[in-house]
C-alpha positions in Angstrom: 0.1 -0.1 0.1 2.8 2.6 1.1 4.7 1.7 -2.1 1.5 2.3 -4.3 0.9 5.4 -2.3 4.8 6.5 -3.3 4.4 5.7 -6.6 1.1 7.5 -7.0 2.5 10.5 -5.9 6.0 10.5 -7.5 4.3 10.5 -10.5 2.7 14.0 -10.6 5.6 15.1 -8.9 8.1 14.0 -11.8 6.0 15.8 -13.8 6.0 18.8 -12.4 9.8 18.3 -12.2 10.2 18.5 -15.5 7.9 20.9 -17.1 9.7 23.4 -14.6 12.9 22.1 -16.2 11.9 22.9 -19.7 10.3 26.2 -18.7 13.9 27.5 -17.2 15.4 25.8 -20.2 13.3 27.9 -22.3 14.0 31.0 -20.0 17.2 30.1 -20.5 17.5 30.0 -24.3 15.4 33.2 -24.1 17.8 35.0 -21.9 21.1 34.1 -23.2 19.6 34.8 -26.8 18.5 38.5 -26.3 20.7 41.4 -27.6 20.6 43.1 -24.5 23.4 42.1 -22.5 23.1 40.5 -18.7 25.3 40.0 -16.0 25.1 39.7 -12.3 27.4 40.2 -9.2 27.4 38.7 -6.2 28.7 40.9 -2.9 32.4 40.8 -4.1 30.9 42.4 -7.4 32.1 39.1 -8.7 30.2 38.0 -12.2 28.2 34.7 -11.2 25.8 35.2 -13.9 25.6 36.7 -18.0 23.9 35.7 -21.3 25.7 35.1 -24.5 25.1 39.3 -25.4 27.8 40.1 -22.6 30.1 37.4 -23.5 29.7 39.0 -27.1 30.3 42.6 -25.8 33.6 42.1 -24.4 35.0 39.3 -26.3 35.8 36.8 -23.8 34.2 32.9 -23.8 32.4 32.0 -20.7 35.0 30.4 -18.5 36.8 33.8 -18.8 34.2 35.7 -17.7 32.5 33.2 -14.7 33.7 35.0 -11.6 35.6 37.3 -12.8 35.7 40.9 -11.0 33.6 43.2 -12.6 36.3 46.0 -12.3 38.7 43.3 -14.5 36.7 44.6 -17.7 37.3 48.5 -16.8 39.3 50.2 -18.7 40.9 52.6 -16.7 42.5 52.4 -13.2 40.6 55.6 -12.1 36.9 54.1 -13.4 38.3 50.7 -11.2 38.8 52.8 -7.8 35.9 54.6 -8.3 33.8 51.7 -8.8 35.1 49.4 -6.1 35.3 52.6 -3.2 32.3 54.2 -4.5 29.0 52.9 -6.9 29.3 49.3 -5.6 28.8 50.5 -2.3 26.3 52.5 -3.2 24.5 49.7 -5.3 24.6 47.8 -2.3 23.4 50.0 0.1 20.1 52.0 -2.2 19.6 48.5 -3.9 19.5 50.3 -7.7 21.5 51.8 -9.8 20.2 54.0 -13.5 22.0 55.3 -16.3 25.4 54.5 -15.1 28.6 55.3 -17.6 31.6 53.0 -17.9 34.0 52.8 -20.1 34.9 49.0 -20.4 38.1 46.9 -22.3 37.5 44.5 -25.0 39.2 41.8 -25.2 41.2 42.9 -28.5 41.8 46.1 -26.4 39.8 48.5 -28.2 37.3 50.8 -25.9 34.1 50.3 -25.0 30.9 52.3 -23.8 28.1 51.1 -21.9 25.2 52.0 -19.7 24.4 49.9 -16.8 21.1 49.9 -15.4 20.6 47.6 -12.1 18.5 46.6 -9.2 19.7 44.2 -6.2 18.1 41.2 -4.9 17.8 40.6 -1.0 16.8 37.4 1.1 13.7 38.2 3.6 15.8 39.3 6.1 16.9 42.1 3.8 20.7 39.8 3.3 22.3 40.7 -0.3 21.9 38.1 -2.5 22.9 39.2 -6.1 22.5 42.0 -8.7 20.7 41.7 -11.7 21.9 44.1 -14.2 21.5 45.2 -17.6 24.5 47.2 -20.3 23.4 48.6 -22.9 25.9 49.5 -25.3 26.4 52.9 -26.5 29.9 53.0 -28.3 28.5 53.7 -31.9 26.4 56.8 -30.3 29.4 58.1 -28.5 32.0 58.1 -31.2 29.3 59.4 -33.7 28.8 62.3 -30.8 32.5 62.7 -30.5 32.9 62.9 -34.2 30.2 65.3 -34.6 31.8 67.4 -32.0 35.0 67.1 -33.6 33.3 68.7 -36.9 31.6 71.2 -34.6 35.3 72.3 -33.1 36.7 72.6 -36.7 33.8 74.5 -37.8 34.2 76.6 -34.7 38.0 77.4 -35.3 37.3 78.3 -38.9 34.7 81.0 -38.2 36.9 81.9 -34.9 39.7 83.4 -37.5 37.3 85.3 -39.2 36.3 89.1 -38.8 32.6 88.7 -39.1 30.6 88.1 -36.0 28.3 85.0 -37.1 25.7 83.7 -34.5 22.4 81.3 -34.9 19.4 82.1 -33.9 16.9 78.9 -32.8 13.1 79.3 -33.6 12.3 80.9 -30.3 15.1 83.6 -31.4 17.6 82.9 -28.6 20.8 83.2 -29.8 22.4 79.4 -29.5 25.8 79.7 -30.9 28.4 82.1 -31.6 31.6 82.8 -32.9 34.6 84.1 -31.1 34.2 88.2 -32.6 30.2 87.6 -31.6 30.7 86.8 -28.1 33.6 89.4 -27.2 31.6 92.1 -28.3 28.4 91.1 -26.9 27.2 92.1 -23.3 27.2 89.1 -21.3 24.0 88.6 -20.6 23.0 88.2 -24.8 25.5 84.8 -24.6 24.7 82.0 -25.5 21.2 81.4 -25.1 19.1 85.0 -24.1 18.4 87.6 -26.3 17.3 87.3 -29.8 19.0 90.4 -31.6 22.0 92.6 -31.5 20.4 95.7 -32.8 19.3 98.9 -31.2 16.9 100.6 -33.2 13.7 102.0 -32.2 11.7 99.3 -34.3 12.7 95.4 -34.4 10.7 95.4 -37.6 14.0 97.1 -38.8 15.9 93.8 -38.0 17.4 92.0 -40.6 16.8 88.5 -38.4 12.9 89.7 -37.9 12.6 89.9 -41.0 13.7 86.2 -41.7 11.7 84.8 -39.2 8.8 86.5 -40.9 9.0 85.9 -44.4 11.8 82.9 -44.5 13.8 85.0 -47.1 17.5 86.2 -46.5 16.8 89.8 -45.5 20.2 92.5 -45.2 20.4 95.7 -43.2 22.5 98.0 -41.2 21.9 97.9 -37.1 23.6 99.7 -34.4 25.6 97.7 -31.7 27.2 99.5 -28.4 27.8 102.2 -30.8 29.3 100.6 -33.2 27.6 100.3 -37.4 27.2 96.7 -38.4 26.5 95.4 -41.8 24.5 92.7 -41.3 23.1 89.6 -43.5 20.7 87.1 -42.4 20.1 84.0 -43.8 17.6 81.3 -43.0 18.3 77.8 -42.2 15.5 75.5 -43.6 14.8 71.6 -42.5 14.6 68.7 -45.4 10.1 69.6 -44.7 10.5 73.5 -45.5 10.4 74.5 -42.0 12.8 77.3 -40.6 15.0 75.7 -38.2 17.3 78.9 -37.4 18.5 81.7 -39.0 22.5 82.3 -39.1 23.7 85.9 -38.5 26.9 87.3 -40.0 27.8 90.9 -39.3 30.6 93.1 -40.3 31.6 96.0 -38.2 32.1 98.9 -40.8 31.8 101.8 -38.5 35.6 102.8 -39.6 34.8 102.5 -43.2 31.4 104.5 -42.6 33.2 107.2 -40.7 35.9 107.5 -43.7 32.9 107.3 -46.3 31.9 110.1 -44.5 34.8 112.1 -43.9 35.7 111.7 -48.0 32.4 112.4 -48.9 32.8 115.3 -46.9 36.5 116.9 -47.9 35.0 116.1 -51.2 32.1 118.8 -51.4 34.3 120.8 -49.1 36.8 121.1 -52.4 34.1 120.9 -54.9 32.8 124.6 -52.7 36.2 125.7 -52.3 36.8 125.2 -56.4 33.2 126.8 -57.3 34.3 130.0 -54.8 37.7 130.1 -56.4 36.3 129.9 -60.2 33.5 132.6 -59.2 35.8 135.1 -57.4 38.5 134.7 -59.9 37.4 133.5 -63.9 34.3 134.7 -62.9 34.8 137.9 -62.2 37.4 138.2 -65.3 34.6 137.1 -67.4 32.3 139.7 -65.6 35.1 142.2 -66.3 35.5 141.2 -70.0 31.9 141.2 -70.7 31.5 144.8 -69.6 34.7 146.0 -72.0 33.3 144.0 -75.2 30.3 145.5 -74.7 31.4 148.6 -74.4 33.9 148.3 -77.3 30.7 146.9 -79.4 28.8 150.3 -78.4 31.5 152.8 -79.4 32.0 150.3 -82.9 28.4 150.4 -83.3 28.2 153.8 -82.9 30.6 154.8 -85.5 29.4 152.7 -87.6 32.3 151.0 -87.9 32.6 147.4 -90.1 34.1 145.6 -87.2 30.9 146.5 -84.7 29.3 143.0 -85.9 32.7 141.0 -84.9 32.5 143.1 -81.4 28.8 142.0 -81.2 29.8 138.0 -81.6 32.6 138.8 -78.9 30.1 139.8 -76.6 27.9 136.9 -76.9 30.7 134.6 -76.6 31.8 136.3 -73.6 28.0 135.9 -72.3 27.9 132.1 -73.3 31.2 131.4 -71.2 29.8 133.1 -68.1 26.7 130.8 -68.7 28.7 127.7 -69.2 30.6 128.7 -65.8 27.8 129.2 -64.1 26.7 126.2 -64.7 29.0 124.2 -63.8 29.5 126.2 -60.1 25.8 124.9 -59.9 26.9 121.1 -60.6 29.8 122.0 -58.2 27.9 123.1 -55.3 24.4 122.2 -55.1 23.8 122.7 -51.6 24.3 126.5 -50.4 26.6 126.8 -47.3 24.7 127.7 -43.8 22.2 125.4 -42.0 19.5 126.4 -43.9 21.3 125.0 -47.1 19.3 122.1 -48.3 16.1 124.3 -47.4 17.3 126.7 -50.2 18.4 123.9 -52.8 15.0 122.0 -52.7 13.6 125.4 -53.3 15.3 125.9 -56.5 15.0 122.3 -57.5 11.4 123.5 -57.0 11.3 125.9 -59.4 13.6 124.4 -61.9 11.0 121.7 -62.4 8.8 124.2 -63.3 10.6 126.1 -65.7 11.9 123.2 -67.1 9.3 120.7 -67.6 6.5 122.7 -67.3 5.0 120.4 -64.4 3.1 122.0 -61.4 5.6 121.3 -58.5 5.7 122.4 -55.0 7.8 122.3 -51.9 6.4 122.1 -48.5 8.0 122.3 -45.1 6.1 122.9 -42.3 8.8 124.4 -40.2 12.0 125.8 -39.9 15.0 123.0 -40.8 18.6 123.6 -40.2 21.0 121.3 -41.1 25.1 122.3 -40.0 26.2 118.7 -41.4 27.3 119.7 -44.6 26.9 115.6 -46.1 23.6 115.5 -45.0 22.6 117.7 -46.8 24.1 117.0 -49.9 22.9 113.1 -49.6 19.6 114.0 -49.2 19.4 116.7 -52.1 20.7 114.3 -54.3 17.9 111.7 -53.1 15.6 114.3 -54.4 17.3 115.6 -57.0 17.5 111.8 -58.3 13.5 111.4 -57.2 12.9 114.0 -59.2 14.5 113.4 -62.2 12.8 109.7 -62.2 9.7 110.9 -61.7 9.9 113.1 -64.7 11.4 110.6 -67.2 9.2 107.8 -66.0 5.6 108.7 -64.6 4.4 111.0 -67.0 2.8 113.0 -63.7 1.1 116.4 -64.2 2.0 117.3 -60.2 5.0 116.8 -58.3 5.3 117.6 -54.4 8.7 118.1 -52.6 8.4 118.2 -48.7 11.0 118.4 -46.0 10.2 118.1 -42.3 11.9 117.2 -39.0 10.2 115.2 -36.1 12.1 114.8 -32.9 15.7 113.8 -33.6 14.3 112.7 -37.5 14.5 114.2 -40.8 11.9 112.8 -43.3 12.7 113.7 -46.9 9.4 112.2 -49.5 9.1 113.3 -53.6 5.7 112.3 -54.6 4.2 112.2 -58.3 0.6 112.1 -59.6 2.0 109.2 -62.3 1.6 105.5 -63.6 3.4 104.2 -60.6 5.9 101.7 -60.9 4.9 98.5 -62.3 7.4 96.2 -60.7 9.4 97.9 -57.6 11.4 94.6 -56.8 12.8 94.6 -60.3 13.1 98.5 -60.5 15.6 98.4 -57.0 17.7 97.0 -59.3 18.1 100.4 -61.5 21.2 102.0 -60.7 19.4 105.7 -59.8 17.5 103.2 -56.8 20.5 101.7 -55.7 22.4 105.0 -55.6 19.5 106.4 -53.3 19.7 103.5 -51.3 22.9 103.6 -51.1 23.6 107.6 -49.8 20.1 106.5 -47.0 22.7 104.0 -45.7 25.5 106.3 -45.9 23.4 108.8 -43.6 21.9 105.7 -41.3 18.7 106.3 -42.8 15.7 103.9 -44.4 14.5 104.5 -48.1 11.0 103.4 -49.1 9.1 103.1 -51.9 5.8 103.2 -52.3 3.8 103.3 -55.8 0.3 102.6 -57.1 -2.2 103.7 -59.2 -2.3 107.0 -58.0 1.3 107.7 -58.2 5.0 106.8 -56.3 6.0 108.4 -52.8 10.4 108.3 -52.2 10.7 108.8 -48.8 14.0 108.8 -46.8 14.2 108.6 -43.1 17.1 110.4 -41.7 18.6 110.3 -37.8 20.0 113.4 -36.7 22.2 114.0 -33.5 22.4 117.5 -32.4 26.0 118.0 -33.6 24.0 117.6 -37.0 21.3 120.1 -36.4 23.2 122.8 -34.8 26.8 121.9 -34.9 27.9 120.8 -31.5 30.2 118.2 -30.5 28.1 116.1 -28.6 25.7 113.4 -29.0 21.7 113.0 -28.4 
């Protein structure tokens, strides 16, 4: 009876044992063949269990791995000391480890970069049994990141040696990257991820970077930065799907260049005025005297009915033409009269000449007195007005023309408006030489040229900032 009972109980128990064995073998087969490396350590940090992926990761056979301390696989001596004295004692104490980076040594000697995640298994009394650790191979990612960093370092070195200030703005307009010149010239709070732009203009609409963010097209302009004048070029950086990922800004310091251009123009204007004055006071007076003498001689010869009176009359006419040509040259040498009100007088003369030469109704509007001591600004504004008038007479077929000069605080506004047919394609006309010259003159003054056109005509305006010195000749800032 007891033998039968024993046989009865041994049958089901054996089946359960066999099923458990089969289940364990299946688990072990799956465990050994998963691509994620696994290893388990005892309380002395010796490896007591591992799968095939760990063996393949390190290049050692199963016999070589078993009971080896984990420190055997570490690459650096400092890492070994840190593992023995810090990370493993803390691991056993806390019961878990997350995102722990290590550099392992492959059997061939090459470096392996891994991230370790682990948990500790304790018995019911809280005593340490073993660890269970998963190891993620991040060598490829690490090498790719290092290669990317090397490429960025090379780009940084290249961009750091150029004289322009180069910055990259992300979608939120923050400066994410800047070369050496941009960093050295920026306020400390502006780098690397704070301010969206470097200008000190009254309106952000004038900032080329902001214009690129709005229309996703390259933009150019000039901005002020800490008393320096920068020529800014801003370019969109587009992703494959066409979305804007950021803006690259290249800024070149043109302060000295612009000051030199301003001084050369001032010297040129002064020299032209001096030559005009010399011609007027020298050659002009001589021609005037010669005209009087020729007229007196012609009158005397004519009173005596002398045959030479006809020749004397031709001499008088020739001297008169010479005087007129000289005065035309003088007018070309110095468009703007001397004095703070020189621009006002020059524009008034321009208005009169339009009516006399073209027969077009032309008005000059100036609501209040405008006094400008800077002869360079006066010369630029007059030439812009003269070019705008010339374009209107050539192309607009207008019957009315209005020239206006107005000062609003520290800004000066010049407008030339006609009632003609307008400009069909402003973008193409901006490439015309006359408009390019006007744009250049406005830029030289730190101003802005605008063209508004339509069926009712065209208005060309130039807005220029005026310092106190340019208004009254004093040498101080506004």
